[in-house]
PDB file of C-alpha atoms in Angstrom:
ATOM      1  CA  LYS A   1     257.690 -59.668  62.255  1.00 66.00           C
ATOM      2  CA  ALA A   2     255.191 -58.942  59.376  1.00 79.00           C
ATOM      3  CA  GLY A   3     252.914 -62.010  58.566  1.00 93.00           C
ATOM      4  CA  VAL A   4     252.764 -63.449  55.202  1.00 97.00           C
ATOM      5  CA  THR A   5     251.026 -60.959  52.820  1.00 97.00           C
ATOM      6  CA  GLN A   6     248.964 -61.780  49.569  1.00 98.00           C
ATOM      7  CA  THR A   7     248.055 -59.453  46.911  1.00 97.00           C
ATOM      8  CA  PRO A   8     245.380 -57.974  45.567  1.00 97.00           C
ATOM      9  CA  ARG A   9     243.125 -59.503  48.312  1.00 96.00           C
ATOM     10  CA  TYR A  10     240.198 -59.378  46.178  1.00 97.00           C
ATOM     11  CA  LEU A  11     239.950 -59.924  42.108  1.00 96.00           C
ATOM     12  CA  ILE A  12     237.017 -60.221  39.619  1.00 98.00           C
ATOM     13  CA  LYS A  13     237.797 -61.519  36.274  1.00 97.00           C
ATOM     14  CA  THR A  14     235.864 -63.093  33.251  1.00 97.00           C
ATOM     15  CA  ARG A  15     235.895 -66.673  31.740  1.00 97.00           C
ATOM     16  CA  GLY A  16     238.814 -67.033  29.474  1.00 97.00           C
ATOM     17  CA  GLN A  17     240.846 -64.218  31.141  1.00 98.00           C
ATOM     18  CA  GLN A  18     244.431 -64.969  33.164  1.00 98.00           C
ATOM     19  CA  VAL A  19     245.252 -63.607  36.452  1.00 98.00           C
ATOM     20  CA  THR A  20     248.544 -63.154  38.717  1.00 98.00           C
ATOM     21  CA  LEU A  21     248.274 -63.682  42.538  1.00 98.00           C
ATOM     22  CA  SER A  22     251.355 -62.606  44.621  1.00 98.00           C
ATOM     23  CA  CYS A  23     252.627 -63.800  47.811  1.00 98.00           C
ATOM     24  CA  SER A  24     255.386 -62.407  50.066  1.00 98.00           C
ATOM     25  CA  PRO A  25     256.448 -64.926  52.912  1.00 97.00           C
ATOM     26  CA  ILE A  26     257.634 -63.901  56.404  1.00 96.00           C
ATOM     27  CA  SER A  27     260.926 -62.505  56.478  1.00 95.00           C
ATOM     28  CA  GLY A  28     263.515 -65.257  56.419  1.00 93.00           C
ATOM     29  CA  HIS A  29     261.269 -68.081  54.946  1.00 94.00           C
ATOM     30  CA  ARG A  30     262.072 -69.696  51.962  1.00 94.00           C
ATOM     31  CA  SER A  31     259.532 -72.079  51.522  1.00 93.00           C
ATOM     32  CA  VAL A  32     256.359 -71.283  49.771  1.00 95.00           C
ATOM     33  CA  SER A  33     253.275 -73.178  49.309  1.00 95.00           C
ATOM     34  CA  TRP A  34     249.675 -72.520  47.635  1.00 97.00           C
ATOM     35  CA  TYR A  35     246.425 -73.981  48.634  1.00 97.00           C
ATOM     36  CA  GLN A  36     243.019 -73.325  46.990  1.00 97.00           C
ATOM     37  CA  GLN A  37     240.104 -73.035  49.114  1.00 95.00           C
ATOM     38  CA  THR A  38     236.585 -73.561  47.807  1.00 95.00           C
ATOM     39  CA  PRO A  39     233.215 -74.821  49.822  1.00 90.00           C
ATOM     40  CA  GLY A  40     232.652 -77.923  47.666  1.00 89.00           C
ATOM     41  CA  GLN A  41     236.643 -79.195  47.594  1.00 91.00           C
ATOM     42  CA  GLY A  42     237.749 -77.507  50.944  1.00 92.00           C
ATOM     43  CA  LEU A  43     241.623 -76.617  51.186  1.00 95.00           C
ATOM     44  CA  GLN A  44     243.448 -78.343  48.467  1.00 95.00           C
ATOM     45  CA  PHE A  45     247.536 -78.195  47.882  1.00 94.00           C
ATOM     46  CA  LEU A  46     248.472 -76.775  44.546  1.00 95.00           C
ATOM     47  CA  PHE A  47     252.367 -76.106  44.560  1.00 92.00           C
ATOM     48  CA  GLU A  48     255.342 -75.818  46.600  1.00 93.00           C
ATOM     49  CA  TYR A  49     258.554 -73.919  45.947  1.00 94.00           C
ATOM     50  CA  PHE A  50     261.768 -73.671  47.924  1.00 93.00           C
ATOM     51  CA  SER A  51     264.783 -72.085  46.380  1.00 92.00           C
ATOM     52  CA  GLU A  52     262.989 -70.616  43.272  1.00 94.00           C
ATOM     53  CA  THR A  53     262.365 -74.557  42.537  1.00 93.00           C
ATOM     54  CA  GLN A  54     258.623 -76.125  42.455  1.00 92.00           C
ATOM     55  CA  ARG A  55     259.172 -79.378  44.426  1.00 89.00           C
ATOM     56  CA  ASN A  56     255.828 -80.484  44.447  1.00 88.00           C
ATOM     57  CA  LYS A  57     252.601 -80.294  42.498  1.00 90.00           C
ATOM     58  CA  GLY A  58     248.862 -80.944  43.640  1.00 91.00           C
ATOM     59  CA  ASN A  59     246.539 -82.335  41.671  1.00 91.00           C
ATOM     60  CA  PHE A  60     245.434 -79.630  39.267  1.00 95.00           C
ATOM     61  CA  PRO A  61     245.512 -78.732  35.485  1.00 95.00           C
ATOM     62  CA  GLY A  62     248.463 -76.943  33.567  1.00 95.00           C
ATOM     63  CA  ARG A  63     246.241 -73.825  33.513  1.00 97.00           C
ATOM     64  CA  PHE A  64     247.704 -73.618  37.094  1.00 97.00           C
ATOM     65  CA  SER A  65     251.626 -72.304  37.350  1.00 96.00           C
ATOM     66  CA  GLY A  66     253.842 -70.454  39.640  1.00 96.00           C
ATOM     67  CA  ARG A  67     257.207 -69.413  40.358  1.00 97.00           C
ATOM     68  CA  GLN A  68     259.285 -68.060  43.174  1.00 97.00           C
ATOM     69  CA  PHE A  69     261.979 -65.200  42.888  1.00 97.00           C
ATOM     70  CA  SER A  70     265.298 -65.118  44.623  1.00 96.00           C
ATOM     71  CA  ASN A  71     263.888 -62.905  47.602  1.00 95.00           C
ATOM     72  CA  SER A  72     261.416 -65.701  48.134  1.00 96.00           C
ATOM     73  CA  ARG A  73     258.403 -64.027  46.691  1.00 97.00           C
ATOM     74  CA  SER A  74     256.052 -66.463  44.631  1.00 98.00           C
ATOM     75  CA  GLU A  75     253.403 -65.891  42.310  1.00 98.00           C
ATOM     76  CA  MET A  76     250.802 -68.078  40.711  1.00 98.00           C
ATOM     77  CA  ASN A  77     249.434 -67.725  37.538  1.00 98.00           C
ATOM     78  CA  VAL A  78     245.906 -69.121  36.204  1.00 97.00           C
ATOM     79  CA  SER A  79     245.256 -69.286  32.513  1.00 95.00           C
ATOM     80  CA  THR A  80     242.039 -69.397  30.756  1.00 96.00           C
ATOM     81  CA  LEU A  81     239.885 -69.064  33.740  1.00 97.00           C
ATOM     82  CA  GLU A  82     236.964 -70.890  34.307  1.00 97.00           C
ATOM     83  CA  LEU A  83     234.019 -70.437  36.658  1.00 97.00           C
ATOM     84  CA  GLY A  84     235.175 -73.360  38.584  1.00 96.00           C
ATOM     85  CA  ASP A  85     238.388 -71.330  39.435  1.00 97.00           C
ATOM     86  CA  SER A  86     236.407 -68.898  41.819  1.00 98.00           C
ATOM     87  CA  ALA A  87     238.298 -69.327  45.071  1.00 97.00           C
ATOM     88  CA  LEU A  88     240.219 -68.125  47.940  1.00 96.00           C
ATOM     89  CA  TYR A  89     243.693 -68.740  47.351  1.00 98.00           C
ATOM     90  CA  LEU A  90     245.759 -69.006  50.129  1.00 97.00           C
ATOM     91  CA  CYS A  91     249.804 -68.479  50.411  1.00 97.00           C
ATOM     92  CA  ALA A  92     251.476 -70.250  53.533  1.00 96.00           C
ATOM     93  CA  SER A  93     255.304 -69.957  54.079  1.00 95.00           C
ATOM     94  CA  SER A  94     257.633 -71.738  56.209  1.00 92.00           C
ATOM     95  CA  PHE A  95     261.488 -71.237  57.315  1.00 91.00           C
ATOM     96  CA  SER A  96     262.474 -74.548  55.647  1.00 84.00           C
ATOM     97  CA  ILE A  97     261.462 -77.702  53.745  1.00 79.00           C
ATOM     98  CA  SER A  98     261.614 -79.437  57.130  1.00 77.00           C
ATOM     99  CA  SER A  99     258.444 -80.948  57.660  1.00 71.00           C
ATOM    100  CA  THR A 100     258.593 -79.903  61.511  1.00 75.00           C
ATOM    101  CA  ASP A 101     258.329 -76.430  60.602  1.00 82.00           C
ATOM    102  CA  THR A 102     255.000 -74.379  60.975  1.00 87.00           C
ATOM    103  CA  GLN A 103     253.411 -73.202  57.776  1.00 90.00           C
ATOM    104  CA  TYR A 104     252.082 -69.586  58.423  1.00 94.00           C
ATOM    105  CA  PHE A 105     249.251 -68.788  55.940  1.00 96.00           C
ATOM    106  CA  GLY A 106     248.144 -65.424  54.493  1.00 97.00           C
ATOM    107  CA  PRO A 107     244.624 -64.007  54.433  1.00 95.00           C
ATOM    108  CA  GLY A 108     244.363 -65.186  51.162  1.00 96.00           C
ATOM    109  CA  THR A 109     243.142 -63.840  47.496  1.00 97.00           C
ATOM    110  CA  ARG A 110     239.739 -64.106  46.725  1.00 97.00           C
ATOM    111  CA  LEU A 111     239.230 -64.731  43.158  1.00 98.00           C
ATOM    112  CA  THR A 112     235.627 -64.316  41.504  1.00 98.00           C
ATOM    113  CA  VAL A 113     235.307 -65.543  37.939  1.00 97.00           C
ATOM    114  CA  LEU A 114     232.524 -64.232  36.012  1.00 96.00           C
TER     115      LEU A 114
ATOM    116  CA  ALA B   1     246.856 -91.819  49.076  1.00 75.00           C
ATOM    117  CA  GLN B   2     246.537 -89.852  52.496  1.00 83.00           C
ATOM    118  CA  SER B   3     243.380 -88.172  53.455  1.00 90.00           C
ATOM    119  CA  VAL B   4     241.930 -86.668  56.416  1.00 95.00           C
ATOM    120  CA  SER B   5     238.225 -87.385  57.615  1.00 96.00           C
ATOM    121  CA  GLN B   6     236.415 -84.708  60.079  1.00 96.00           C
ATOM    122  CA  HIS B   7     233.054 -86.270  60.678  1.00 86.00           C
ATOM    123  CA  ASN B   8     231.372 -83.239  62.419  1.00 88.00           C
ATOM    124  CA  HIS B   9     230.809 -80.515  59.856  1.00 92.00           C
ATOM    125  CA  HIS B  10     228.763 -78.120  62.019  1.00 96.00           C
ATOM    126  CA  VAL B  11     228.953 -78.098  65.993  1.00 97.00           C
ATOM    127  CA  ILE B  12     226.671 -75.914  68.141  1.00 97.00           C
ATOM    128  CA  LEU B  13     227.543 -75.581  72.014  1.00 97.00           C
ATOM    129  CA  SER B  14     227.007 -73.399  74.731  1.00 97.00           C
ATOM    130  CA  GLU B  15     229.865 -71.245  76.502  1.00 97.00           C
ATOM    131  CA  ALA B  16     231.565 -73.412  79.334  1.00 97.00           C
ATOM    132  CA  ALA B  17     230.385 -76.861  77.294  1.00 97.00           C
ATOM    133  CA  SER B  18     233.187 -79.536  76.588  1.00 98.00           C
ATOM    134  CA  LEU B  19     234.517 -79.623  73.074  1.00 97.00           C
ATOM    135  CA  GLU B  20     235.701 -82.624  71.269  1.00 97.00           C
ATOM    136  CA  LEU B  21     236.188 -82.543  67.328  1.00 97.00           C
ATOM    137  CA  GLY B  22     237.159 -85.716  65.618  1.00 96.00           C
ATOM    138  CA  CYS B  23     239.842 -86.263  62.993  1.00 97.00           C
ATOM    139  CA  ASN B  24     240.795 -89.510  61.635  1.00 97.00           C
ATOM    140  CA  TYR B  25     243.639 -89.868  58.909  1.00 94.00           C
ATOM    141  CA  SER B  26     244.488 -92.701  56.315  1.00 91.00           C
ATOM    142  CA  TYR B  27     247.857 -93.256  55.755  1.00 84.00           C
ATOM    143  CA  GLY B  28     250.701 -96.088  56.582  1.00 77.00           C
ATOM    144  CA  GLY B  29     253.736 -94.354  56.827  1.00 81.00           C
ATOM    145  CA  THR B  30     254.886 -91.641  59.569  1.00 82.00           C
ATOM    146  CA  VAL B  31     252.802 -88.527  59.947  1.00 85.00           C
ATOM    147  CA  ASN B  32     253.057 -85.153  61.353  1.00 90.00           C
ATOM    148  CA  LEU B  33     249.546 -83.979  62.266  1.00 93.00           C
ATOM    149  CA  PHE B  34     248.101 -80.486  62.737  1.00 95.00           C
ATOM    150  CA  TRP B  35     245.058 -78.299  63.613  1.00 97.00           C
ATOM    151  CA  TYR B  36     244.634 -75.003  62.241  1.00 97.00           C
ATOM    152  CA  VAL B  37     241.719 -72.610  63.457  1.00 97.00           C
ATOM    153  CA  GLN B  38     239.920 -70.079  60.922  1.00 95.00           C
ATOM    154  CA  TYR B  39     238.383 -67.356  62.406  1.00 95.00           C
ATOM    155  CA  PRO B  40     235.523 -65.272  61.054  1.00 92.00           C
ATOM    156  CA  GLY B  41     237.212 -62.938  59.007  1.00 88.00           C
ATOM    157  CA  GLN B  42     240.660 -64.108  59.633  1.00 91.00           C
ATOM    158  CA  HIS B  43     243.467 -66.189  58.250  1.00 91.00           C
ATOM    159  CA  LEU B  44     244.460 -69.752  59.075  1.00 95.00           C
ATOM    160  CA  GLN B  45     246.272 -70.193  62.409  1.00 94.00           C
ATOM    161  CA  LEU B  46     248.157 -72.765  63.843  1.00 94.00           C
ATOM    162  CA  LEU B  47     246.282 -74.250  67.039  1.00 96.00           C
ATOM    163  CA  LEU B  48     248.932 -77.334  67.951  1.00 95.00           C
ATOM    164  CA  LYS B  49     250.835 -79.622  66.161  1.00 93.00           C
ATOM    165  CA  TYR B  50     252.091 -83.200  66.841  1.00 93.00           C
ATOM    166  CA  PHE B  51     255.532 -84.828  65.586  1.00 89.00           C
ATOM    167  CA  SER B  52     256.340 -87.090  67.782  1.00 87.00           C
ATOM    168  CA  GLY B  53     256.763 -87.979  71.363  1.00 90.00           C
ATOM    169  CA  ASP B  54     254.095 -87.556  73.910  1.00 93.00           C
ATOM    170  CA  PRO B  55     250.985 -88.261  72.105  1.00 94.00           C
ATOM    171  CA  LEU B  56     249.232 -85.646  74.156  1.00 97.00           C
ATOM    172  CA  VAL B  57     249.720 -82.318  72.658  1.00 96.00           C
ATOM    173  CA  LYS B  58     248.808 -79.059  74.373  1.00 96.00           C
ATOM    174  CA  GLY B  59     248.165 -76.081  72.096  1.00 95.00           C
ATOM    175  CA  ILE B  60     247.219 -72.405  72.329  1.00 94.00           C
ATOM    176  CA  LYS B  61     244.116 -70.941  73.707  1.00 94.00           C
ATOM    177  CA  GLY B  62     243.579 -74.169  76.191  1.00 96.00           C
ATOM    178  CA  PHE B  63     243.297 -76.851  73.540  1.00 97.00           C
ATOM    179  CA  GLU B  64     244.768 -79.844  73.415  1.00 97.00           C
ATOM    180  CA  ALA B  65     245.011 -82.994  70.865  1.00 98.00           C
ATOM    181  CA  GLU B  66     245.758 -86.663  71.568  1.00 97.00           C
ATOM    182  CA  PHE B  67     247.074 -88.867  68.714  1.00 95.00           C
ATOM    183  CA  ILE B  68     245.925 -92.442  68.952  1.00 95.00           C
ATOM    184  CA  LYS B  69     248.128 -94.359  66.522  1.00 92.00           C
ATOM    185  CA  SER B  70     245.831 -97.636  66.343  1.00 92.00           C
ATOM    186  CA  LYS B  71     243.022 -95.728  65.534  1.00 94.00           C
ATOM    187  CA  PHE B  72     244.440 -93.125  63.368  1.00 94.00           C
ATOM    188  CA  SER B  73     242.900 -90.403  65.100  1.00 96.00           C
ATOM    189  CA  PHE B  74     243.738 -87.048  66.377  1.00 97.00           C
ATOM    190  CA  ASN B  75     240.731 -85.466  68.022  1.00 97.00           C
ATOM    191  CA  LEU B  76     240.665 -81.639  69.243  1.00 98.00           C
ATOM    192  CA  ARG B  77     239.732 -81.156  72.803  1.00 98.00           C
ATOM    193  CA  LYS B  78     238.670 -78.295  75.116  1.00 98.00           C
ATOM    194  CA  PRO B  79     237.238 -78.550  78.585  1.00 97.00           C
ATOM    195  CA  SER B  80     235.182 -75.465  78.558  1.00 97.00           C
ATOM    196  CA  VAL B  81     234.676 -73.339  75.354  1.00 97.00           C
ATOM    197  CA  GLN B  82     234.092 -69.462  74.944  1.00 97.00           C
ATOM    198  CA  TRP B  83     232.053 -67.718  72.574  1.00 96.00           C
ATOM    199  CA  SER B  84     235.540 -66.641  70.750  1.00 96.00           C
ATOM    200  CA  ASP B  85     235.998 -70.068  70.113  1.00 97.00           C
ATOM    201  CA  THR B  86     233.612 -69.582  67.244  1.00 97.00           C
ATOM    202  CA  ALA B  87     235.411 -70.458  64.350  1.00 97.00           C
ATOM    203  CA  GLU B  88     236.179 -73.204  61.466  1.00 96.00           C
ATOM    204  CA  TYR B  89     238.490 -75.834  62.633  1.00 98.00           C
ATOM    205  CA  PHE B  90     240.680 -77.813  60.235  1.00 97.00           C
ATOM    206  CA  CYS B  91     242.694 -81.250  60.847  1.00 97.00           C
ATOM    207  CA  ALA B  92     245.473 -81.582  58.622  1.00 95.00           C
ATOM    208  CA  LEU B  93     248.662 -84.193  57.799  1.00 92.00           C
ATOM    209  CA  ASP B  94     252.076 -84.174  56.518  1.00 87.00           C
ATOM    210  CA  ASP B  95     253.282 -87.462  55.264  1.00 72.00           C
ATOM    211  CA  SER B  96     256.839 -86.006  56.319  1.00 61.00           C
ATOM    212  CA  GLY B  97     258.174 -86.134  52.949  1.00 68.00           C
ATOM    213  CA  GLY B  98     259.632 -83.103  53.178  1.00 65.00           C
ATOM    214  CA  TYR B  99     257.498 -81.428  50.848  1.00 70.00           C
ATOM    215  CA  ASN B 100     255.276 -78.720  53.243  1.00 73.00           C
ATOM    216  CA  LYS B 101     252.188 -80.524  51.788  1.00 85.00           C
ATOM    217  CA  LEU B 102     249.103 -80.494  53.941  1.00 90.00           C
ATOM    218  CA  ILE B 103     246.490 -82.435  53.260  1.00 92.00           C
ATOM    219  CA  PHE B 104     243.367 -80.733  55.034  1.00 95.00           C
ATOM    220  CA  GLY B 105     239.877 -82.455  56.166  1.00 96.00           C
ATOM    221  CA  ALA B 106     236.900 -80.642  55.206  1.00 95.00           C
ATOM    222  CA  GLY B 107     236.712 -78.725  58.422  1.00 96.00           C
ATOM    223  CA  THR B 108     234.141 -78.078  61.222  1.00 97.00           C
ATOM    224  CA  ARG B 109     232.530 -75.198  62.178  1.00 96.00           C
ATOM    225  CA  LEU B 110     231.884 -74.412  65.649  1.00 97.00           C
ATOM    226  CA  ALA B 111     229.465 -72.052  66.926  1.00 97.00           C
ATOM    227  CA  VAL B 112     229.549 -71.365  70.555  1.00 97.00           C
ATOM    228  CA  HIS B 113     226.393 -69.595  72.227  1.00 95.00           C
ATOM    229  CA  PRO B 114     226.707 -67.254  75.229  1.00 90.00           C
TER     230      PRO B 114
END
């Protein structure tokens, strides 16, 4: 079974630009969560989607947004990029919204903002 | 608010040494607890998880963890480490609110020398 895939794997942008990252969950998984990983702040929850609905959002500014499609694939968008947005963005999928389901992580997209 | 503390940021061991990584959490309600590992260049993988029942949980690759509710702790142990255990280890909690939102600790970098 294929794992969680994320595209692109690496991205370089400049301040003020916007970026869209994509996540394809494991086949059959309907919940997708996004996390930001930085050396200073560690792993922080961004948001979670289930059945095309955002059910929870972390403490990030409105520049961070996302969506989920009917096939469970998810995208996240960051507008007006800042230097501090440089990070590894991780996507995780799970079968359902049950907290007993394991979240499986993708390899991440490394975003560098210049 | 929920939080997770990992007090050991860097640990260096020789092969065959025993390992114990500390994890304490702050949350008064029911929690689900996890240990994830990130090997160099690889994505986050689940080592083990605790939801309920036996507080001693066994995971993959010989790892185990003990949930001690009175101490709000979930320490990770391995009786004899190998060079291949060199990785970063993350403790995480889910408040079982059904939102697939993991709160991560800062991580512990483990280096095992042959």
